[in-house]
Amino acid sequence: VIESRLDKGKGPVATLLVSNGTLRIGDILVAGNTYGKIRAMVDDQDRKIKDAPPSKAVEVTGLNDVPVAGDPFLVLRDERRARQISEERTHRAWREEHGVGKAVNLKDLFNRISESDNKKLRVIIKGDTHGSIEALKSSLEKIDVDGAKVEVIRASVGTVTETDVTLALASEAVIIGFNVRPMSNVRDLASEKGIDIRLYNIIYKAIEE
């Protein structure tokens, strides 16, 4: 992955450099902790193309989230397997750093914070632009109420995805979406797993809550 961004019209967009094989429309990708099926491909002249040979850089849409520049990508035959790999990578990365967690909601966390010496509220931030994400992250990290702090464990551009829900489950975190809306399947998964997703479009309202 050379670069990536969230486009309001196209969703997650990634520029990929093909190192071997030929990349085609409809291919199923895993790129770092993200996955998806290529819906469209354009070259460096902004021309729509159907395939990209080795050494070709192309911009693709269809991933479920915005990958990180430098992430390697690969093509798989099965979308379910791609999703599984994406979730396993997210879960494994968190387990290696923090151990295995469980689902919590904001009310549970407040109760736990009030009864514990470990006064940390872990949050995952997803937003529409890097600027708004950094502003929200900075504001939340300055909060200190009776010694309770906010720990932002992930802040990235893009809508809330199933991968975020998996990470929230592993890390005992709540998810904050800023100017983004999760798809119905993501909301259903969060509800099923007991993950709290809070959506805002004004920073001070998120800070107040």
Tab-separated table of C-alpha atoms in Angstrom:
chain	number	residue	atom	x	y	z
A	1	VAL	CA	0.000	0.000	0.000
A	2	ILE	CA	1.572	3.284	-1.130
A	3	GLU	CA	-1.073	5.600	0.307
A	4	SER	CA	-4.697	5.525	1.456
A	5	ARG	CA	-7.570	7.809	2.365
A	6	LEU	CA	-11.302	7.950	3.037
A	7	ASP	CA	-13.225	9.495	0.138
A	8	LYS	CA	-16.729	10.723	0.973
A	9	GLY	CA	-18.046	9.443	-2.349
A	10	LYS	CA	-15.976	6.291	-2.837
A	11	GLY	CA	-15.304	5.183	0.742
A	12	PRO	CA	-11.872	3.710	1.589
A	13	VAL	CA	-9.416	4.261	-1.274
A	14	ALA	CA	-5.931	2.712	-1.470
A	15	THR	CA	-3.093	3.120	-3.944
A	16	LEU	CA	-1.398	-0.242	-4.428
A	17	LEU	CA	1.856	-1.182	-6.104
A	18	VAL	CA	1.686	-4.622	-7.670
A	19	SER	CA	4.882	-6.598	-7.059
A	20	ASN	CA	3.953	-9.885	-8.665
A	21	GLY	CA	1.021	-11.375	-10.520
A	22	THR	CA	-1.789	-9.373	-12.091
A	23	LEU	CA	-4.398	-7.497	-10.073
A	24	ARG	CA	-7.926	-7.495	-11.526
A	25	ILE	CA	-11.356	-5.991	-10.869
A	26	GLY	CA	-13.285	-8.371	-8.603
A	27	ASP	CA	-10.150	-9.709	-6.877
A	28	ILE	CA	-10.504	-10.272	-3.125
A	29	LEU	CA	-7.778	-8.531	-1.132
A	30	VAL	CA	-6.321	-8.600	2.339
A	31	ALA	CA	-4.244	-5.471	2.976
A	32	GLY	CA	-2.807	-5.360	6.486
A	33	ASN	CA	-5.840	-5.621	8.786
A	34	THR	CA	-8.351	-4.670	6.064
A	35	TYR	CA	-10.069	-6.721	3.362
A	36	GLY	CA	-12.533	-6.385	0.496
A	37	LYS	CA	-13.309	-6.966	-3.181
A	38	ILE	CA	-11.976	-4.554	-5.799
A	39	ARG	CA	-14.925	-2.602	-7.209
A	40	ALA	CA	-12.966	-0.175	-9.369
A	41	MET	CA	-9.364	0.483	-10.423
A	42	VAL	CA	-7.765	3.581	-11.955
A	43	ASP	CA	-4.189	4.187	-13.081
A	44	ASP	CA	-1.928	7.184	-12.445
A	45	GLN	CA	-3.647	9.016	-15.335
A	46	ASP	CA	-7.030	8.559	-13.601
A	47	ARG	CA	-8.139	6.149	-16.339
A	48	LYS	CA	-10.368	3.212	-15.435
A	49	ILE	CA	-8.596	-0.102	-15.992
A	50	LYS	CA	-9.529	-3.758	-15.550
A	51	ASP	CA	-6.139	-5.242	-14.641
A	52	ALA	CA	-2.727	-4.157	-13.364
A	53	PRO	CA	0.500	-6.097	-14.106
A	54	PRO	CA	3.665	-6.127	-11.930
A	55	SER	CA	5.266	-2.724	-11.179
A	56	LYS	CA	1.938	-1.003	-11.873
A	57	ALA	CA	0.543	1.427	-9.296
A	58	VAL	CA	-3.251	1.595	-9.162
A	59	GLU	CA	-5.905	3.204	-7.015
A	60	VAL	CA	-8.571	0.743	-5.856
A	61	THR	CA	-11.903	0.967	-4.044
A	62	GLY	CA	-13.816	-1.788	-2.281
A	63	LEU	CA	-11.872	-2.329	0.960
A	64	ASN	CA	-13.809	-2.373	4.229
A	65	ASP	CA	-11.495	0.151	5.881
A	66	VAL	CA	-8.547	2.426	5.164
A	67	PRO	CA	-5.287	0.390	5.218
A	68	VAL	CA	-1.984	1.746	6.489
A	69	ALA	CA	0.639	2.934	4.025
A	70	GLY	CA	3.356	0.283	3.841
A	71	ASP	CA	0.990	-2.640	4.516
A	72	PRO	CA	1.575	-5.578	2.162
A	73	PHE	CA	-1.470	-6.929	0.350
A	74	LEU	CA	-2.373	-10.276	-1.162
A	75	VAL	CA	-5.184	-11.730	-3.264
A	76	LEU	CA	-7.373	-14.593	-2.038
A	77	ARG	CA	-10.103	-16.620	-3.694
A	78	ASP	CA	-12.587	-16.583	-0.810
A	79	GLU	CA	-14.022	-13.376	0.713
A	80	ARG	CA	-14.992	-15.148	3.920
A	81	ARG	CA	-11.405	-16.292	4.372
A	82	ALA	CA	-10.165	-12.739	3.687
A	83	ARG	CA	-12.451	-11.386	6.384
A	84	GLN	CA	-11.293	-14.096	8.784
A	85	ILE	CA	-7.628	-13.245	8.182
A	86	SER	CA	-8.341	-9.543	8.689
A	87	GLU	CA	-10.092	-10.180	12.012
A	88	GLU	CA	-7.450	-12.656	13.185
A	89	ARG	CA	-4.663	-10.156	12.478
A	90	THR	CA	-6.454	-7.429	14.407
A	91	HIS	CA	-7.190	-9.737	17.319
A	92	ARG	CA	-3.692	-11.222	17.396
A	93	ALA	CA	-1.997	-7.831	17.339
A	94	TRP	CA	-4.050	-6.697	20.293
A	95	ARG	CA	-3.617	-9.928	22.280
A	96	GLU	CA	0.142	-9.765	21.858
A	97	GLU	CA	0.189	-6.280	23.315
A	98	HIS	CA	-2.598	-6.317	25.907
A	99	GLY	CA	-3.958	-9.810	26.424
A	100	VAL	CA	-7.511	-11.114	25.874
A	101	GLY	CA	-10.419	-8.814	26.735
A	102	LYS	CA	-14.203	-8.933	26.831
A	103	ALA	CA	-17.164	-6.850	25.686
A	104	VAL	CA	-18.074	-3.783	27.729
A	105	ASN	CA	-20.344	-0.793	27.301
A	106	LEU	CA	-19.892	2.776	28.469
A	107	LYS	CA	-22.036	2.288	31.573
A	108	ASP	CA	-20.045	-0.799	32.587
A	109	LEU	CA	-16.803	1.103	32.106
A	110	PHE	CA	-17.974	4.036	34.222
A	111	ASN	CA	-18.965	1.641	37.004
A	112	ARG	CA	-15.645	-0.171	36.766
A	113	ILE	CA	-13.677	3.088	36.783
A	114	SER	CA	-15.494	4.309	39.900
A	115	GLU	CA	-14.773	1.065	41.736
A	116	SER	CA	-11.193	0.490	40.569
A	117	ASP	CA	-7.748	1.985	40.833
A	118	ASN	CA	-7.352	1.438	37.070
A	119	LYS	CA	-9.125	4.573	35.861
A	120	LYS	CA	-8.789	4.237	32.085
A	121	LEU	CA	-11.505	4.461	29.468
A	122	ARG	CA	-10.267	2.834	26.262
A	123	VAL	CA	-11.744	4.163	23.042
A	124	ILE	CA	-11.433	3.545	19.320
A	125	ILE	CA	-11.975	6.639	17.170
A	126	LYS	CA	-13.138	6.463	13.552
A	127	GLY	CA	-13.766	9.653	11.597
A	128	ASP	CA	-14.096	11.296	8.218
A	129	THR	CA	-10.793	13.226	8.140
A	130	HIS	CA	-7.380	13.071	9.791
A	131	GLY	CA	-7.870	16.613	11.084
A	132	SER	CA	-11.108	15.917	12.926
A	133	ILE	CA	-9.744	12.653	14.321
A	134	GLU	CA	-6.612	14.307	15.696
A	135	ALA	CA	-8.663	17.161	17.197
A	136	LEU	CA	-11.021	14.709	18.918
A	137	LYS	CA	-8.166	12.452	20.066
A	138	SER	CA	-6.260	15.386	21.521
A	139	SER	CA	-9.355	16.691	23.323
A	140	LEU	CA	-10.288	13.320	24.801
A	141	GLU	CA	-6.771	12.606	26.006
A	142	LYS	CA	-6.803	15.867	28.001
A	143	ILE	CA	-9.821	14.756	30.042
A	144	ASP	CA	-9.037	14.120	33.711
A	145	VAL	CA	-12.087	13.582	35.917
A	146	ASP	CA	-11.209	12.339	39.399
A	147	GLY	CA	-8.029	10.844	37.974
A	148	ALA	CA	-9.867	8.976	35.195
A	149	LYS	CA	-8.196	9.183	31.779
A	150	VAL	CA	-9.156	8.346	28.217
A	151	GLU	CA	-6.778	6.001	26.383
A	152	VAL	CA	-7.180	6.122	22.605
A	153	ILE	CA	-6.026	2.717	21.357
A	154	ARG	CA	-6.819	3.356	17.698
A	155	ALA	CA	-7.668	6.462	15.702
A	156	SER	CA	-8.061	6.170	11.944
A	157	VAL	CA	-9.943	7.536	8.951
A	158	GLY	CA	-12.905	5.472	7.821
A	159	THR	CA	-16.323	4.331	8.955
A	160	VAL	CA	-16.774	1.863	11.817
A	161	THR	CA	-16.126	-1.662	10.554
A	162	GLU	CA	-16.390	-5.241	11.751
A	163	THR	CA	-12.632	-5.130	12.375
A	164	ASP	CA	-13.145	-2.231	14.803
A	165	VAL	CA	-15.809	-4.229	16.640
A	166	THR	CA	-13.387	-7.156	16.904
A	167	LEU	CA	-10.685	-4.870	18.289
A	168	ALA	CA	-13.121	-3.302	20.756
A	169	LEU	CA	-14.063	-6.766	21.986
A	170	ALA	CA	-10.421	-7.752	22.422
A	171	SER	CA	-9.430	-4.519	24.158
A	172	GLU	CA	-12.515	-3.793	26.274
A	173	ALA	CA	-13.080	-0.493	24.487
A	174	VAL	CA	-15.974	1.614	23.252
A	175	ILE	CA	-16.095	2.951	19.691
A	176	ILE	CA	-16.553	6.605	18.816
A	177	GLY	CA	-17.619	7.470	15.286
A	178	PHE	CA	-17.192	11.109	14.209
A	179	ASN	CA	-19.114	12.171	11.090
A	180	VAL	CA	-19.330	8.507	10.007
A	181	ARG	CA	-22.103	5.907	10.099
A	182	PRO	CA	-21.544	2.158	10.415
A	183	MET	CA	-23.287	-0.198	8.017
A	184	SER	CA	-26.243	-2.199	9.347
A	185	ASN	CA	-24.203	-5.422	9.462
A	186	VAL	CA	-21.610	-3.672	11.657
A	187	ARG	CA	-24.312	-2.336	14.003
A	188	ASP	CA	-25.808	-5.818	14.221
A	189	LEU	CA	-22.426	-7.379	15.019
A	190	ALA	CA	-21.721	-4.749	17.690
A	191	SER	CA	-25.117	-5.397	19.258
A	192	GLU	CA	-24.539	-9.145	19.165
A	193	LYS	CA	-21.109	-8.809	20.792
A	194	GLY	CA	-22.194	-6.176	23.320
A	195	ILE	CA	-19.946	-3.441	21.910
A	196	ASP	CA	-20.926	0.195	22.508
A	197	ILE	CA	-20.754	2.487	19.449
A	198	ARG	CA	-21.234	6.212	20.094
A	199	LEU	CA	-21.738	8.536	17.102
A	200	TYR	CA	-21.095	12.282	17.100
A	201	ASN	CA	-20.745	15.170	14.670
A	202	ILE	CA	-19.720	17.839	17.195
A	203	ILE	CA	-16.511	17.395	19.183
A	204	TYR	CA	-17.650	19.109	22.373
A	205	LYS	CA	-20.650	16.766	22.657
A	206	ALA	CA	-18.321	13.764	22.630
A	207	ILE	CA	-16.148	15.443	25.272
A	208	GLU	CA	-19.154	16.250	27.454
A	209	GLU	CA	-20.434	12.688	27.413
